[in-house]
Coordinates of C-alpha atoms and ligand atoms in Angstrom, one line a residue:
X1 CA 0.0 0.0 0.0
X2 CA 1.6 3.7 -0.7
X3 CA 0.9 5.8 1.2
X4 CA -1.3 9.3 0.4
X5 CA 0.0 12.6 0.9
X6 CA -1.2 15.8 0.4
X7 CA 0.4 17.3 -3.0
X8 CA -0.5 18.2 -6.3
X9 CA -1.1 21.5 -7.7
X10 CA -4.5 23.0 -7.0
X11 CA -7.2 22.0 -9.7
X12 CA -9.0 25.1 -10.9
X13 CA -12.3 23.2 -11.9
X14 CA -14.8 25.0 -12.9
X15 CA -17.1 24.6 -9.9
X16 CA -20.7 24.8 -8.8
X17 CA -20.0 24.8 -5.0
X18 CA -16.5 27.7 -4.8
X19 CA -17.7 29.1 -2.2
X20 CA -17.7 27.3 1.7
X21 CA -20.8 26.3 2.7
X22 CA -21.4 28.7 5.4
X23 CA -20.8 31.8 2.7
X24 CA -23.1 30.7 0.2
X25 CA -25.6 33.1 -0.2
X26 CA -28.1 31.1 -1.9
X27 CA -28.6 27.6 -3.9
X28 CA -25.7 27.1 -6.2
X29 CA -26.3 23.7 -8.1
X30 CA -28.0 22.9 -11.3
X31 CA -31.7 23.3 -11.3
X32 CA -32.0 21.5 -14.5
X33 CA -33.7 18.6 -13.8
X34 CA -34.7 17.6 -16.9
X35 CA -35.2 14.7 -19.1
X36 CA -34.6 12.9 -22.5
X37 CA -37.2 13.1 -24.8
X38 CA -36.0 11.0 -27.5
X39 CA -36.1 7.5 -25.6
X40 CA -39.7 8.6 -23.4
X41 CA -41.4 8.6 -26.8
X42 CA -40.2 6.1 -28.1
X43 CA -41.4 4.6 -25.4
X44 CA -44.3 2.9 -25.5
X45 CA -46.1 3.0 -22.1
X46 CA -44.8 4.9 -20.1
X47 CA -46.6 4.7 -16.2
X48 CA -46.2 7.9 -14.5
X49 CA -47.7 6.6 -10.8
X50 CA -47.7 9.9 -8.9
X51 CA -46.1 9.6 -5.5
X52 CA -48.7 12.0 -3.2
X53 CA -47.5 9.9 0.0
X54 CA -45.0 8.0 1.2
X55 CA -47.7 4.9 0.4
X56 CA -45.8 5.1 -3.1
X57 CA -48.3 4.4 -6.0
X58 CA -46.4 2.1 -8.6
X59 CA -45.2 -1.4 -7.6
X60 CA -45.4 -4.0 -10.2
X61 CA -42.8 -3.8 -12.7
X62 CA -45.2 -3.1 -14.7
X63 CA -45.7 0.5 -16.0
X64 CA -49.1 2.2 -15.4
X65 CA -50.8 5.2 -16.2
X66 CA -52.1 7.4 -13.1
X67 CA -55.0 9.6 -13.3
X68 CA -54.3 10.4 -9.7
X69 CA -52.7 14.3 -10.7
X70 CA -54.7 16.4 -8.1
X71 CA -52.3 17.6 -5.9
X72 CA -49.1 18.3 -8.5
X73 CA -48.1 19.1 -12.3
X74 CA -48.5 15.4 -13.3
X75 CA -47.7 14.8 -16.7
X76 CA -49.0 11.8 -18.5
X77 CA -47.2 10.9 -21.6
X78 CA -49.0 9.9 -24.8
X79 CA -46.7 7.2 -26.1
X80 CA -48.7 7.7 -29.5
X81 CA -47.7 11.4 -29.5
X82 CA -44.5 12.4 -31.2
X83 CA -44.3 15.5 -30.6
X84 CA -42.1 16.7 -27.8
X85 CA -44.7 18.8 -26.5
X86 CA -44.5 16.4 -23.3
X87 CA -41.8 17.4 -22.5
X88 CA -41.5 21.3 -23.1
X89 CA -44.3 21.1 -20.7
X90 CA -42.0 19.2 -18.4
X91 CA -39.4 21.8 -19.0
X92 CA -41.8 24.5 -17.8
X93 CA -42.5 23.2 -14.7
X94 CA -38.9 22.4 -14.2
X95 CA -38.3 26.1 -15.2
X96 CA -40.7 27.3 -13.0
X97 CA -38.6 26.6 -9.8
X98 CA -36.2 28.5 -9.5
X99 CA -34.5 25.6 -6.9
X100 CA -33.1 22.5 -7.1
X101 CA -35.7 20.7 -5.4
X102 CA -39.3 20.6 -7.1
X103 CA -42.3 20.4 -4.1
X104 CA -44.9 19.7 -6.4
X105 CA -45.5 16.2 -5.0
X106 CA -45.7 16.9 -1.0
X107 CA -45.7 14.3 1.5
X108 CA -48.9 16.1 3.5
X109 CA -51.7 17.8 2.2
X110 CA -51.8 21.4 2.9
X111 CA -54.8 21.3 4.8
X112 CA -53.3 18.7 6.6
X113 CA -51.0 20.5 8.4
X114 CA -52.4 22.2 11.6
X115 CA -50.4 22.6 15.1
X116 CA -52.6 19.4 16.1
X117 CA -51.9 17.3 13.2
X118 CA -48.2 18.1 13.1
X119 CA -48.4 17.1 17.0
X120 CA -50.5 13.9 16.0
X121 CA -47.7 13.2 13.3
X122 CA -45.0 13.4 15.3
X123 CA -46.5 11.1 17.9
X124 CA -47.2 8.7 15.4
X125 CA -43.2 8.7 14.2
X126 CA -42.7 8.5 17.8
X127 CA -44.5 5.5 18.3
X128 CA -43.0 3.6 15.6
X129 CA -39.9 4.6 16.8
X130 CA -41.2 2.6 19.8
X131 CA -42.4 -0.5 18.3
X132 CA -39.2 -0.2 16.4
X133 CA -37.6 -2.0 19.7
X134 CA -40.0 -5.2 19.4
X135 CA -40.0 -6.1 16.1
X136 CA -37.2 -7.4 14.4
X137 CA -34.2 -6.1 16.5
X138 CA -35.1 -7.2 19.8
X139 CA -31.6 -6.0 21.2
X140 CA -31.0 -3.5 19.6
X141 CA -30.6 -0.1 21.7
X142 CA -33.7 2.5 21.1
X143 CA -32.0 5.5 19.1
X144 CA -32.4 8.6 22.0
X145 CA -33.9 11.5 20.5
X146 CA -36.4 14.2 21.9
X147 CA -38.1 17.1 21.5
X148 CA -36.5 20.5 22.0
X149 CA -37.9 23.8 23.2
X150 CA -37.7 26.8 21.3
X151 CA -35.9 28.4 24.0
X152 CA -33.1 25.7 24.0
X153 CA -32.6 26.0 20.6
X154 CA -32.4 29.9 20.9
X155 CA -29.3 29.5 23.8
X156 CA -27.6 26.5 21.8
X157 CA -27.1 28.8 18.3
X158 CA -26.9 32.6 20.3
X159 CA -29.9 33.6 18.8
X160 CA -29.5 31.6 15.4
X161 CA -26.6 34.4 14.5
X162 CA -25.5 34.7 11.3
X163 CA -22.0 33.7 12.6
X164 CA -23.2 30.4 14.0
X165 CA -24.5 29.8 10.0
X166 CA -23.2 26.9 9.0
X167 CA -25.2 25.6 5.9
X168 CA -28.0 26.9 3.4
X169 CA -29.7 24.4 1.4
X170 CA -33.4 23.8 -0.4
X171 CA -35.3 23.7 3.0
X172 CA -33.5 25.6 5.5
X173 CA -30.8 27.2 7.1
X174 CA -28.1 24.9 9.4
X175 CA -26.8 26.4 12.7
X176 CA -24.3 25.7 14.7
X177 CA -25.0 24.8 18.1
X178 CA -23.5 24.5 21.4
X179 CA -26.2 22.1 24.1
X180 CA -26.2 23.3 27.7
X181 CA -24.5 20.3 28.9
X182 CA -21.5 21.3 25.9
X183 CA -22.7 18.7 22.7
X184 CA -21.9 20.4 19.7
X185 CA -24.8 20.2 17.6
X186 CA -26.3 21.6 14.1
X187 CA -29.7 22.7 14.0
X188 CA -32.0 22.6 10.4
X189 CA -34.1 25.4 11.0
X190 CA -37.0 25.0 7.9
X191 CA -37.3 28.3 6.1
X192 CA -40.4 30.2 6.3
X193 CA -41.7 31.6 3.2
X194 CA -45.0 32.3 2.0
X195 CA -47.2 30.6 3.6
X196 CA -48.4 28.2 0.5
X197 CA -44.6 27.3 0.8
X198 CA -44.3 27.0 4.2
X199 CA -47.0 24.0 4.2
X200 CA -45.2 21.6 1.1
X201 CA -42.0 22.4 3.7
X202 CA -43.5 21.1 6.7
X203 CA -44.8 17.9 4.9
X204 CA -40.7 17.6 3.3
X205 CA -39.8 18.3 7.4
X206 CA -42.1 15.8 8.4
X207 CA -41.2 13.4 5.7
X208 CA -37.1 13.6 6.3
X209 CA -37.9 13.4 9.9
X210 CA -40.3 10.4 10.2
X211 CA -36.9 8.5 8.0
X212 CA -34.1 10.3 9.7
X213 CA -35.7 9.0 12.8
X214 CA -35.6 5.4 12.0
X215 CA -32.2 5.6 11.2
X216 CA -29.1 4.2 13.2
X217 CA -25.9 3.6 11.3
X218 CA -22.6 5.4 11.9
X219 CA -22.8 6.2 8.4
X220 CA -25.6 8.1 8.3
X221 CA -26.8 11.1 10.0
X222 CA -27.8 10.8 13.4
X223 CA -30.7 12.6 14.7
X224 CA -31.1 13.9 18.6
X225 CA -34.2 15.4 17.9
X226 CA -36.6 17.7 16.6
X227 CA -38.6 21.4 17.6
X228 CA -41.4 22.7 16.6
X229 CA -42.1 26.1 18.6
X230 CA -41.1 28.9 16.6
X231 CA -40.8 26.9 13.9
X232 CA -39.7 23.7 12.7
X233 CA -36.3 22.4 13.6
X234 CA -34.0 19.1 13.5
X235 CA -30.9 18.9 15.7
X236 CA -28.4 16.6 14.2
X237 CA -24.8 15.9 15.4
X238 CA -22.6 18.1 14.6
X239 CA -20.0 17.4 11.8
X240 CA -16.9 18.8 12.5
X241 CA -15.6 19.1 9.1
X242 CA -18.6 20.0 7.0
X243 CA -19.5 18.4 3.6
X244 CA -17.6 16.2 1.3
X245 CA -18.1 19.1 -1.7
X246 CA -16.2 21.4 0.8
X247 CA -13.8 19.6 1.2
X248 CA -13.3 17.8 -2.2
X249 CA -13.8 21.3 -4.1
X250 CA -13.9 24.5 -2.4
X251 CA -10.7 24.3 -0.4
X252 CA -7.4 25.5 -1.1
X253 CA -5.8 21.7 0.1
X254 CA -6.2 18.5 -2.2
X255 CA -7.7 16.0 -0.1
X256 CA -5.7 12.9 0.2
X257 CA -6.8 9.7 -1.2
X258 CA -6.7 8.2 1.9
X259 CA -9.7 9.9 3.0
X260 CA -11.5 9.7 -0.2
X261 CA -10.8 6.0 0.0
X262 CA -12.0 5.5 3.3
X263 CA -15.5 8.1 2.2
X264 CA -15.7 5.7 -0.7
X265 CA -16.3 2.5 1.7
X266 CA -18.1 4.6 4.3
X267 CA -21.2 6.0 1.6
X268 CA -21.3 2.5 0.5
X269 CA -21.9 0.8 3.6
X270 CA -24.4 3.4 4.7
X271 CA -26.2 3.1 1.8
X272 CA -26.0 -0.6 2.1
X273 CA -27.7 0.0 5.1
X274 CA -30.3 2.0 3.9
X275 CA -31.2 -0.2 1.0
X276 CA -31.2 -3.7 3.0
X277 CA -29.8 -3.3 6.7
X278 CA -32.3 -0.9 7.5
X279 CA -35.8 -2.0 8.9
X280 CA -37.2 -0.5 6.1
X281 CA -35.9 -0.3 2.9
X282 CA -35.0 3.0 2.2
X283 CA -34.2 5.2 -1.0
X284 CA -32.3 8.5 -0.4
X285 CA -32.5 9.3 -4.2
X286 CA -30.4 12.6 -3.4
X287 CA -26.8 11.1 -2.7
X288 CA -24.1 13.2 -4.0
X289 CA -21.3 15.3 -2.4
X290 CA -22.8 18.2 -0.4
X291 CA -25.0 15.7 1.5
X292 CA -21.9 13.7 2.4
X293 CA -20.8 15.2 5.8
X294 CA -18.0 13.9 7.8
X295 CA -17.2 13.7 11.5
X296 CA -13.9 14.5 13.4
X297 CA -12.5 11.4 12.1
X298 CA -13.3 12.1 8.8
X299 CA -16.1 8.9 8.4
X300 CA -18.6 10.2 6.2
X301 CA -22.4 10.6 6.4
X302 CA -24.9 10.4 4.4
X303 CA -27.0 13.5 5.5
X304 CA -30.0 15.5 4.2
X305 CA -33.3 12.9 3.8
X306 CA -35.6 15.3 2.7
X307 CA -36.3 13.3 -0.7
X308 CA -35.7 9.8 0.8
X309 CA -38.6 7.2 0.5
X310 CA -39.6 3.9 1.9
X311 CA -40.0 1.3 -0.9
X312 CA -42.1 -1.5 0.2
X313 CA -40.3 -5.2 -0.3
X314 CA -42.7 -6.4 -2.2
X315 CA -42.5 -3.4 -5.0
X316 CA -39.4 -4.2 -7.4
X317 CA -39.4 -0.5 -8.0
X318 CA -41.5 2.8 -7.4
X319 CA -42.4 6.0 -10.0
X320 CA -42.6 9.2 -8.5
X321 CA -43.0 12.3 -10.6
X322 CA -42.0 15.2 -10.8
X323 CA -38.4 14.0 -11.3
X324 CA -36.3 15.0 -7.8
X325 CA -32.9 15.1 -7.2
X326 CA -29.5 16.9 -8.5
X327 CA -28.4 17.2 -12.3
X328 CA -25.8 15.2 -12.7
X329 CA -26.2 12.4 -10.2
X330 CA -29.7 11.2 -12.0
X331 CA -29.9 7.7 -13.3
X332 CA -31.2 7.4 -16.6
X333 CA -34.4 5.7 -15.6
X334 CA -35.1 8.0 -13.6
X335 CA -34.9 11.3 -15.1
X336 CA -36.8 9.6 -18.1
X337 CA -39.1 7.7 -16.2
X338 CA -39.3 8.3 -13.1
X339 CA -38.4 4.6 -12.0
X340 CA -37.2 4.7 -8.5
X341 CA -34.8 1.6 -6.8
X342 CA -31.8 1.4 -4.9
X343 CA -30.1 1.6 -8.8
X344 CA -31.0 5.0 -8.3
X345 CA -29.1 5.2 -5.4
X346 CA -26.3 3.4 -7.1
X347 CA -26.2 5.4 -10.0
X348 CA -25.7 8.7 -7.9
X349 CA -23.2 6.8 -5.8
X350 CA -20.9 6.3 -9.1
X351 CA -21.5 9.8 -10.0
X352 CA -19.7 10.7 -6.3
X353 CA -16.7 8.2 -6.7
X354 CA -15.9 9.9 -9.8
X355 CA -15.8 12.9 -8.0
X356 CA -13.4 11.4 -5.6
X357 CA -11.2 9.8 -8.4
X358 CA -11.2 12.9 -10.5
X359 CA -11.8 15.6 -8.3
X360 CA -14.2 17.3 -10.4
X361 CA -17.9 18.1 -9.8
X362 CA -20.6 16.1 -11.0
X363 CA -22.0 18.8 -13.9
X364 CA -19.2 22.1 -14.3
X365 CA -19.9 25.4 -15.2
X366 CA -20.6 25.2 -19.1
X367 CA -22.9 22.6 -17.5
X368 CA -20.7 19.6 -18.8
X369 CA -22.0 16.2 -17.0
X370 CA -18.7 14.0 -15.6
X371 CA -20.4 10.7 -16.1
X372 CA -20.3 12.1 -19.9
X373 CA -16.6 12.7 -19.7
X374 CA -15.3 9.8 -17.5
X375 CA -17.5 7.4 -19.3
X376 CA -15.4 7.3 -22.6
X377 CA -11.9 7.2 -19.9
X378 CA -13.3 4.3 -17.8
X379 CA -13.8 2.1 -20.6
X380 CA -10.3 2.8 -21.8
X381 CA -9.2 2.0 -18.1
X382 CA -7.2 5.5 -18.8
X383 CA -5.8 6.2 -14.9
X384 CA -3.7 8.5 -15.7
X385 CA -6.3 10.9 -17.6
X386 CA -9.1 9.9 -15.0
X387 CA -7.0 10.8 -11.5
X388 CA -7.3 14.7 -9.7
X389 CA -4.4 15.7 -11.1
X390 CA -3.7 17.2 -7.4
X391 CA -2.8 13.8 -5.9
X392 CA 0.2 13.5 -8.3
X393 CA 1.0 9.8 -7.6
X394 CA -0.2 9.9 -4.1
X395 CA -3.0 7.2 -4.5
X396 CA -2.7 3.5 -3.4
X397 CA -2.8 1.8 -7.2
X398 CA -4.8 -0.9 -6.0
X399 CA -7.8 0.8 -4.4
X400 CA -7.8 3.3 -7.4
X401 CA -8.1 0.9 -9.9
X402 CA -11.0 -0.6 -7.3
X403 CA -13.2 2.5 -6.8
X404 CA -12.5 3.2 -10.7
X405 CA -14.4 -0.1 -11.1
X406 CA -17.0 0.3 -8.8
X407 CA -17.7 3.7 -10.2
X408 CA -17.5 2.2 -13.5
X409 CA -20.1 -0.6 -12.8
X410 CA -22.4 1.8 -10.8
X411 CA -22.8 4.2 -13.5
X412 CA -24.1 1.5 -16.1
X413 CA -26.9 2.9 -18.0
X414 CA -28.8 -0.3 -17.3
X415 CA -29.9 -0.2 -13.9
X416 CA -29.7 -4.0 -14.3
X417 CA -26.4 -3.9 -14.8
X418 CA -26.0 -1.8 -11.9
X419 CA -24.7 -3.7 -8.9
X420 CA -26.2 -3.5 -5.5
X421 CA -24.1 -1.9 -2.6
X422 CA -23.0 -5.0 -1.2
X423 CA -21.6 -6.2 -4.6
X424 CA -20.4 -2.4 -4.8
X425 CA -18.5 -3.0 -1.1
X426 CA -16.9 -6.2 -2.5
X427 CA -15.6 -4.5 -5.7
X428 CA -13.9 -1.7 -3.6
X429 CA -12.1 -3.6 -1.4
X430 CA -11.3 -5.9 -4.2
X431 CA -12.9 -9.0 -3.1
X432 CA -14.3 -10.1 -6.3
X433 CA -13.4 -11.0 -9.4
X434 CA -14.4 -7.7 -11.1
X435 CA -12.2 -6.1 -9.2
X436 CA -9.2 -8.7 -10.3
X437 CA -9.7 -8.2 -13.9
X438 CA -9.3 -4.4 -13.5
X439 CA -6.0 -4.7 -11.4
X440 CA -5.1 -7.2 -14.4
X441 CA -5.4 -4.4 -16.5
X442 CA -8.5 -6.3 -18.2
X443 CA -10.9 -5.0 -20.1
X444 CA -14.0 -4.8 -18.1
X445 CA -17.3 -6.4 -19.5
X446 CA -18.3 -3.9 -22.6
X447 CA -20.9 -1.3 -22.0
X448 CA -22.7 -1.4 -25.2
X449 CA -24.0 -4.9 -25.4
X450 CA -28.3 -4.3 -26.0
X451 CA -30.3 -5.0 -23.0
X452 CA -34.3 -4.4 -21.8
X453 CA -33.9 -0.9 -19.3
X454 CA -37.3 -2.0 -17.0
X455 CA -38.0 -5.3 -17.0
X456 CA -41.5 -6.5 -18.4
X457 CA -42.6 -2.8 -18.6
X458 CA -40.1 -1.5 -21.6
X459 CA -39.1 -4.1 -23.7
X460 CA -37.2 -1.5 -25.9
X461 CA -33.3 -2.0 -26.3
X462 CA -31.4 1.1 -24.6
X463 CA -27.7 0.6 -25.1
X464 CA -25.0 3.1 -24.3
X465 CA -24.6 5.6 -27.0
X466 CA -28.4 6.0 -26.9
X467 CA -28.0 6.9 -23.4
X468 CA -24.6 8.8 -23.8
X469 CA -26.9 10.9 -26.4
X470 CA -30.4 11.4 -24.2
X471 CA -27.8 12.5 -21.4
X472 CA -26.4 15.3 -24.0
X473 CA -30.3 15.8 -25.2
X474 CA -30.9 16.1 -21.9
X475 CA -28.0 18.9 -21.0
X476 CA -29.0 20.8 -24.2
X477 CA -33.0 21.2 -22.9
X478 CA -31.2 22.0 -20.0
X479 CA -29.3 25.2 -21.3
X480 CA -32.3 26.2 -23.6
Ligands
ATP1 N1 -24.9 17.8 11.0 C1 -24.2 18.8 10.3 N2 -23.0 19.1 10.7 C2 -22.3 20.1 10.0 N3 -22.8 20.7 8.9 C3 -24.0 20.4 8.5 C4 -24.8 19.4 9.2 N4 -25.9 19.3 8.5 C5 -25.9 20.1 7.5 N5 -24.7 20.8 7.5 C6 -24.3 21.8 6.5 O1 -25.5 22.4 5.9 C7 -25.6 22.2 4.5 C8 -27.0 22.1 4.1 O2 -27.6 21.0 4.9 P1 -28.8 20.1 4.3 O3 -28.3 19.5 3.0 O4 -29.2 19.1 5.3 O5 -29.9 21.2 4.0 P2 -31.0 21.1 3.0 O6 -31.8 22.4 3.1 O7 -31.8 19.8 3.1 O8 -30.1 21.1 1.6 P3 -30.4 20.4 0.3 O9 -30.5 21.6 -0.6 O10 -29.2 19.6 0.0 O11 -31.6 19.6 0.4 C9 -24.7 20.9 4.3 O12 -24.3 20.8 3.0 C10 -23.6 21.1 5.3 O13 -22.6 22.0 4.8

C-alpha cells in the first residue's frame, strides 16, 4: 500500500460549489432537472404513478398510467404522441422553480397541516420509533432523540446568529450549536416563506424526519431530535468538518486519497444499510457530495433525507413524478421515467466516486455532466487521464483501480447492470473477481452490449450511445 499525501497542484475546476458552505448566499447547483425526450417517446407505455405519500403508487414492474394528478403538475405521456410537447411542458414546470428541489409532489396535504396534526404526526413517528424495539431487532438499543424547546434552541445557536451559519440548502438554514451540557450540535431550521410554501416544507420536514428517525448507522446522519415552537427544527450531530463538496472542491488543500478512499467505503456501507440493513428499505434518491458530511474522524455521512422514500419489499421499483434530485447524479431511468430503486441510489453513488477519483464536480460550469466525460476514460481503463491531477501519484494503485471499477459498474446505463451496494463494497475492497480483472489491466465487460432498461414494462433495447446521447439531449433542454 503507498501511502497518500497531500500534494499536487490545485485544480481550478470549474465549480458549482467555490464558495464554503457557510458563505453561500443562496442555492448554487443545477436546477435542471430535466429529461430525455427521445427515448420517453419512443417509449411505448410509459406509467407515471404519482407519489402523493409515502404509500408510493407504482409497484409492479409493470408500467401504469395514473390519473391520480390532483395535488401536482402530473404529466401523463401519450406514447402515441410524437411530438415533444411532453416534454416542453415538463421543461416548464422544471423552469418554473427557481431551486433544485421541485415540491410539487408533498408528502402532506396542505390542509393537513395544523399545530394538532403536526403534533398527532409526530407522535405517530414516535410511536413507531417505539415499536421499532419489538419487532425485528429485539436487542438493539432504542435510538435517543427528543423534542427541543424553542428556547433551547435559541441558547444553543446565540440567537441563530449569522456567525453560527453553517449551511443553506433547499429547505432551510443549518446552525451551529452548542447544548447546555457542551454537545456540539447543528440545528436545520426550515425556512419560512409564503405561507403556500411553508405547508409543502412542513410535509418535506415531516417526511425527512419520520426516515431520519428510523435511522441508526454510523454512516448516516444521526438525529437527537426535533422542535417545533417557533418553527420547525431538527438537531443533528454536529459534523466537524462539514461536507464532502467542501472539502473535495472548495478548499485550497487537495484532499488525500486516503480519506477519499476511506469516504468511498463509508457511503457504500451506509447506503448498504439503507437499502437492505435498515428496517425498512430506504431510498435516499439525493446522494451526492454536499449531502456527504464527515465527522472528526473524517467517516462520512450520508445527510439530508428530505427526498428519501420507503419502498415496500414487495415493490421491485416505485415512479414518483416530478423528477427530484440533482443534475448530474440522476440515473437514466429515472430522469426519463421516473423509476425509483436502490439503482437510483447506485447510480448517484458512481457519480460521487468519480468525483473522488477525478476531483471534479458532478455537472461544471458550461454545465458539462462528468459521467459524460469519465465514461469514454473508464472504458479505456485510462488512470492516468481519469485521477485529480492534485494527488500527483499519491494514490494506493490498488484501491484506485477498485473504486474506478466500482464507479464504472455503478454508472451503467442499465440499472440492471447496476450492482447493489454489497456487490459495490466487494468490488472496492477488491474482493471479487471484477475487481481482479481491473487490477489485471482487463478489459471490463463492454458497456454497449443491448439489454431491456425495466424489466417486463419497456421491452425497448437502450444501449449506451443511446443513453450517452439522451444524457447530452438532456443537457442541451437543460441550457435552452
Ligand atoms: N450535521 C451537520 N454538521 C455540520 N454541517 C452540517 C450538518 N448538517 C448540514 N450541514 C451543512 O449544511 C448544509 C445544508 O444541509 P442540508 O443538505 O441538510 O440542508 P437542505 O436544506 O436539506 O439542503 P439540500 O438543498 O441539500 O436539500 C450541508 O451541505 C452542510 O454543509
Amino acid at each position: 500500500m503507498s501511502p497518500s499525501k497531500e500534494t499536487g497542484e490545485p485544480q481550478k475546476t470549474p465549480d458549482l460549489e467555490t464558495q464554503p458552505e457557510s458563505k453561500k448566499p443562496d442555492f448554487k447547483e443545477d436546477d435542471s432537472n430535466q429529461s430525455s425526450p427521445r427515448c420517453v417517446l419512443e417509449t411505448p407505455v410509459l406509467g407515471t404513478g404519482i407519489d402523493s405519500d409515502n404509500s408510493s403508487t407504482s409497484s409492479s414492474s409493470s408500467s401504469r398510467r395514473s390519473d391520480n394528478n390532483s395535488n401536482n403538475s402530473s404529466i401523463v405521456v401519450d406514447s402515441n404522441n410524437g411530438s415533444s410537447q411532453h416534454w416542453r411542458n415538463m421543461f416548464d414546470v422544471i423552469k418554473m422553480k427557481s431551486i433544485r428541489r421541485l415540491y410539487s409532489f408533498q408528502t402532506f396535504k396542505s390542509s393537513d397541516i395544523s399545530k394538532r396534526s403536526l403534533n398527532k404526526k409526530l407522535a405517530r413517528i414516535r410511536s413507531a420509533e417505539d415499536r421499532m424495539e419489538y419487532e425485528g431487532e429485539p436487542f438493539a438499543a432504542k435510538p435517543s432523540w427528543r423534542s427541543f424547546d424553542y428556547g433551547e434552541l435559541v441558547a444553543a445557536t446565540d440567537n441563530f446568529c449569522s456567525e453560527n451559519l453553517i449551511g443553506k440548502g433547499g429547505n432551510g438554514e443549518v446552525y451551529k450549536g452548542l447544548l447546555s451540557d457542551g454537545q456540539p450540535v447543528a440545528v436545520k431550521r426550515l425556512m419560512r416563506k409564503k405561507k403556500k410554501e411553508d405547508d409543502a416544507r412542513t410535509g418535506d420536514f415531516l417526511s425527512e424526519l419520520g426516515t431520519i428517525a428510523h435511522i441508526d448507522h454510523p454512516n448516516a446522519a444521526h438525529l437527537l431530535g426535533y422542535g417545533v415552537d417557533g418553527g420547525l427544527h431538527l438537531v443533528l450531530q454536529y459534523s466537524p468538518h462539514g461536507s464532502l463538496a467542501t472539502l473535495l472542491h472548495s478548499s485550497e488543500e487537495c484532499l488525500e486519497w486516503g480519506i477519499r478512499y476511506r469516504v468511498a467505503i463509508g457511503v457504500a456501507k451506509g447506503l448498504q444499510y439503507l437499502h437492505r440493513g435498515c428496517h425498512r428499505r430506504i431510498i435516499h434518491r439525493d446522494i451526492k457530495a454536499s449531502n456527504i458530511l464527515l465527522t472528526k474522524d473524517f467517516e462520512p455521512q450520508i445527510s439530508d433525507f428530505g427526498l428519501a422514500k420507503w419502498l415496500p419489499e414487495k415493490w421491485n421499483h416505485h415512479i414518483v413524478f416530478p423528477i427530484e434530485g440533482t443534475f448530474g447524479y440522476l440515473a437514466p431511468e429515472y430522469f426519463m421515467h421516473g423509476i425509483v430503486d436502490e439503482k437510483t441510489d447506485v447510480f448517484a453513488y458512481g457519480v460521487l466516486l468519480l468525483e473522488l477519483i477525478t476531483g471534479r464536480v458532478a455537472v461544471d460550469s458550461s454545465r458539462q455532466s462528468l459521467v459524460m466525460w469519465a465514461k469514454p476514460l473508464l472504458d479505456e481503463n485510462e488512470m492516468k487521464e481519469l485521477v485529480d491531477p492534485r494527488l500527483g501519484e499519491d494514490y494506493n494503485d490498488d484501491e484506485m483501480k477498485n473504486v474506478m471499477s466500482a464507479a464504472s459498474m455503478c454508472i451503467h446505463h442499465l440499472s440492471t447492470k447496476r450492482p447493489h451496494m454489497s456487490g459495490v463494497l466487494q468490488i472496492l475492497r477488491g474482493e471479487n473477481e471484477y475487481a481482479a480483472d481491473a487490477r489485471r489491466g482487463e478489459q471490463r465487460p463492454s458497456s454497449a452490449g443491448r439489454s431491456v432498461i425495466i424489466d417486463g414494462c419497456d421491452l425497448e433495447d437502450y444501449t449506451c450511445s443511446r443513453y450517452l446521447n439522451d444524457l447530452n439531449r438532456h443537457r442541451e433542454l437543460a441550457l435552452e
